[in-house]
Short mmCIF file of C-alpha atoms in Angstrom, two decimals:
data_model
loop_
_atom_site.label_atom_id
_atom_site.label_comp_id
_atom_site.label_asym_id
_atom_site.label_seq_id
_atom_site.Cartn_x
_atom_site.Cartn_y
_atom_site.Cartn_z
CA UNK Y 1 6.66 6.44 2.66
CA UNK Y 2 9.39 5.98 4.78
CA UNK Y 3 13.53 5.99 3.61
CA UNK Y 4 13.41 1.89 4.96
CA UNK Y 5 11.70 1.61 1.77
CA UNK Y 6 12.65 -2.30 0.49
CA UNK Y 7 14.08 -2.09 -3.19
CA UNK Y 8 14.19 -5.78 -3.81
CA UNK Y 9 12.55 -9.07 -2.33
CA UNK Y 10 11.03 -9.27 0.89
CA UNK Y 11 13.58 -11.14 4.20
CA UNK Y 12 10.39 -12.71 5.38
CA UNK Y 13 12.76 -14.44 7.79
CA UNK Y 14 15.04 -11.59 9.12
CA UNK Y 15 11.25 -9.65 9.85
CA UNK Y 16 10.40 -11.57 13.13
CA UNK Y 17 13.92 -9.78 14.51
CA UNK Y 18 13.29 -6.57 13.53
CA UNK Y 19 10.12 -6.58 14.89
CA UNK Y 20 11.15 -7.77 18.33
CA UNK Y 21 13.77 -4.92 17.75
CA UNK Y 22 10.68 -2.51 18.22
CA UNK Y 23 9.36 -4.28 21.26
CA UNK Y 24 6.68 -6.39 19.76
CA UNK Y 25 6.51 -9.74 20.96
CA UNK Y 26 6.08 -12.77 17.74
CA UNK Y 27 3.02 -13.97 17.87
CA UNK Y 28 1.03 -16.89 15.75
CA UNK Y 29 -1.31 -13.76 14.44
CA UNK Y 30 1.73 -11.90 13.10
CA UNK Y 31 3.32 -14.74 11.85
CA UNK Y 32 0.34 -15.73 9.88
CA UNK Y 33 -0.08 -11.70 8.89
CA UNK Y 34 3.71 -12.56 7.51
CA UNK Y 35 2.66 -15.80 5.57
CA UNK Y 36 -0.58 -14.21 4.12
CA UNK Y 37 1.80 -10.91 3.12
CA UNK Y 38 4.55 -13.44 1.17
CA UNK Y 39 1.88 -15.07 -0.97
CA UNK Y 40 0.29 -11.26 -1.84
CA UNK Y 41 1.08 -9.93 -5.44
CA UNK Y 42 -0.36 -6.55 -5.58
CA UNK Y 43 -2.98 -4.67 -3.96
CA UNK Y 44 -4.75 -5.86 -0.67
CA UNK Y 45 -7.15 -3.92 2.00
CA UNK Y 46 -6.75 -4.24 5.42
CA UNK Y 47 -10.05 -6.15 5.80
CA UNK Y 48 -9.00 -8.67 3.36
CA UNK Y 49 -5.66 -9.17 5.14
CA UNK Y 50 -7.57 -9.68 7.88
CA UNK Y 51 -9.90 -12.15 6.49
CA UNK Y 52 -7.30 -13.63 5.34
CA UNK Y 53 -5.47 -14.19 8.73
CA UNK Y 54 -8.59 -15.43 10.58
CA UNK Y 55 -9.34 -18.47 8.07
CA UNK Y 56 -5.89 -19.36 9.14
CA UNK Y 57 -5.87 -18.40 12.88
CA UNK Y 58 -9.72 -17.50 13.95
CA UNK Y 59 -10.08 -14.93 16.10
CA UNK Y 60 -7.30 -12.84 15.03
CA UNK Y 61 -7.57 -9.62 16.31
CA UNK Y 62 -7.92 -6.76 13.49
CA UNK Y 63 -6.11 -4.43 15.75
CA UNK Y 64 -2.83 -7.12 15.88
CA UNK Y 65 -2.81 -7.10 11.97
CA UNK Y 66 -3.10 -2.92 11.59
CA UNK Y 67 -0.29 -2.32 14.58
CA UNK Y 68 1.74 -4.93 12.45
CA UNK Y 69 0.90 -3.39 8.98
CA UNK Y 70 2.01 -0.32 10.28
CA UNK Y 71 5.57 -1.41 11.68
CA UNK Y 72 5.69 -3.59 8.49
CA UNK Y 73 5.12 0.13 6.65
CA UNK Y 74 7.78 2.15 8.63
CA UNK Y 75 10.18 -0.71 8.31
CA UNK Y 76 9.63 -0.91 4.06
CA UNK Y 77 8.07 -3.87 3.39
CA UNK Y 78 4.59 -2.92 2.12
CA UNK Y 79 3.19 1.40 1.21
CA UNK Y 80 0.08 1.90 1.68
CA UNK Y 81 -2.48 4.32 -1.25
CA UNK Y 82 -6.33 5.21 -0.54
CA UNK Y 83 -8.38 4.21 -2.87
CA UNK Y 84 -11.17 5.88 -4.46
CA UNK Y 85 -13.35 5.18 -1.21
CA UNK Y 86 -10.78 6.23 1.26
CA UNK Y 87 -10.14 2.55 2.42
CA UNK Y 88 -6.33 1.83 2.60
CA UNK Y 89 -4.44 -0.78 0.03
CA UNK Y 90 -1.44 -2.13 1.06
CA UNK Y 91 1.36 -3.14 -1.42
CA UNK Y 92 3.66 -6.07 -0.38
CA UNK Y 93 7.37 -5.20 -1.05
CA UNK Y 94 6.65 -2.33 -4.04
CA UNK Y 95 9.19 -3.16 -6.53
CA UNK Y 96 8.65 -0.13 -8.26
CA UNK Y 97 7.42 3.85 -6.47
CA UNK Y 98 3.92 4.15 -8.19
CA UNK Y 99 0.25 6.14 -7.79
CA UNK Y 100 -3.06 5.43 -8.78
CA UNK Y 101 -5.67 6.77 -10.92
CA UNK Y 102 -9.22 5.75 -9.75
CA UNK Y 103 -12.18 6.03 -11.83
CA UNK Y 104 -15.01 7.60 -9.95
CA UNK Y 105 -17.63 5.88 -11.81
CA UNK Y 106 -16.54 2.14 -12.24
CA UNK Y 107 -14.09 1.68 -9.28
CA UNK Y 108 -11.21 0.85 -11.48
CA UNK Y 109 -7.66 1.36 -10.46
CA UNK Y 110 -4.40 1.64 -12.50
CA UNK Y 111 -1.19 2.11 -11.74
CA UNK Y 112 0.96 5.60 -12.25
CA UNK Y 113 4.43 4.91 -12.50
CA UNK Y 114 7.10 7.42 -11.96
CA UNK Y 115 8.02 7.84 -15.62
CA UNK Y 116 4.15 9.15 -16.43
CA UNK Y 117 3.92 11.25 -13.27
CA UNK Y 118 7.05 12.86 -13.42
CA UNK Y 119 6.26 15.78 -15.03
CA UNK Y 120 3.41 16.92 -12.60
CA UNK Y 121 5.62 16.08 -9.84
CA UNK Y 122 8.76 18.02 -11.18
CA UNK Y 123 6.13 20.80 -11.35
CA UNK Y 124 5.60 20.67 -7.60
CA UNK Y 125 9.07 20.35 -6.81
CA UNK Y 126 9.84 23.57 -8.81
CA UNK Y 127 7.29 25.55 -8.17
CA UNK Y 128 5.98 24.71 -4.97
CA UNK Y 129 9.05 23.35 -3.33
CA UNK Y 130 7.04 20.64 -2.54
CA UNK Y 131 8.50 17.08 -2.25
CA UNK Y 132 5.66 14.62 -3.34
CA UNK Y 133 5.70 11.33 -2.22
CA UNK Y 134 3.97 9.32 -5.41
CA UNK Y 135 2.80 6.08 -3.17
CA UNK Y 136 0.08 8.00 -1.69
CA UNK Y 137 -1.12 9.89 -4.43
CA UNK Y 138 -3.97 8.82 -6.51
CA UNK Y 139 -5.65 10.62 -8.59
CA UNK Y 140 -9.72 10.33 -9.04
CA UNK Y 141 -11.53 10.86 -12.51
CA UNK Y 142 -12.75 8.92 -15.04
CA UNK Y 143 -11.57 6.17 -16.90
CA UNK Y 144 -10.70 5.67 -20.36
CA UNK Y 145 -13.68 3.09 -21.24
CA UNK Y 146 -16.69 5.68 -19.13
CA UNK Y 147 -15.03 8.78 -20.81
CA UNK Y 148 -15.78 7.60 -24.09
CA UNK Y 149 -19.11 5.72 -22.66
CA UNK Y 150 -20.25 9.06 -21.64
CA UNK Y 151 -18.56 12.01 -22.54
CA UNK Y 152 -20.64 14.72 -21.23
CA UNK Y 153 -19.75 14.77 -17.93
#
């Protein structure tokens, strides 16, 4: 993720300027991208976002909202993870650095904070000289609740 990472509340209203700071003209489609973001707690796809957008504004274009979630990404106001599919899921204004663990079987996703996926990534860091970056990790397995539903495999 990048060092703009936001480690508090969103400026919704200082974002228009710091987007025309990057050459990108303010548009009705971003600022409805901005009000859909604002009311967002948690995890959204890209599709959804832009879903989202067009029952506002039909006819928003899907590339206007992924240039925009992009900028919105190198500026720190959402991270992106993959999920278990591959699709990305956007996080508006991640309060705290986190990962995922996806369960291959039902689709469910948890969180991994820092605190429980410190040690693996102190590991890397020592012994790999590796610098991990925990928003895009997520880790694919099983579940609690299918492990015990099926422990054979």
């Amino acid at each position: 993720m990048s060092a703009a990472r936001a480690d508090s509340a969103v400026s919704w209203d200082r974002i228009p300027g710091r987007l025309r700071a990057r050459g990108l003209r303010w548009t009705p489609q971003r600022a409805t991208l901005l009000a859909v973001l604002a009311g967002i707690d948690g995890h959204v796809t890209g599709s959804q976002l832009v879903d989202r957008c067009r029952a506002v504004v039909p006819g928003t274009p899907p590339s206007t909202v992924y240039r925009t979630l992009d900028v919105l990404e190198e500026l720190g106001v959402i991270s992106h993870s993959h999920g278990i599919d591959g699709r990305e899921e956007f996080h508006v204004a991640p309060a705290l650095n986190h990962g995922h663990l996806a369960c291959r079987v039902c689709g469910e996703s948890v969180d991994l904070t820092t605190g429980e996926a410190a040690p693996f990534l102190d590991r890397l860091r020592l012994d790999k000289g590796f610098q991990p970056d925990l928003d895009h990790l997520t880790v694919i397995g099983r579940c609690r609740k299918c492990s015990e539903a099926d422990p054979a495999t």
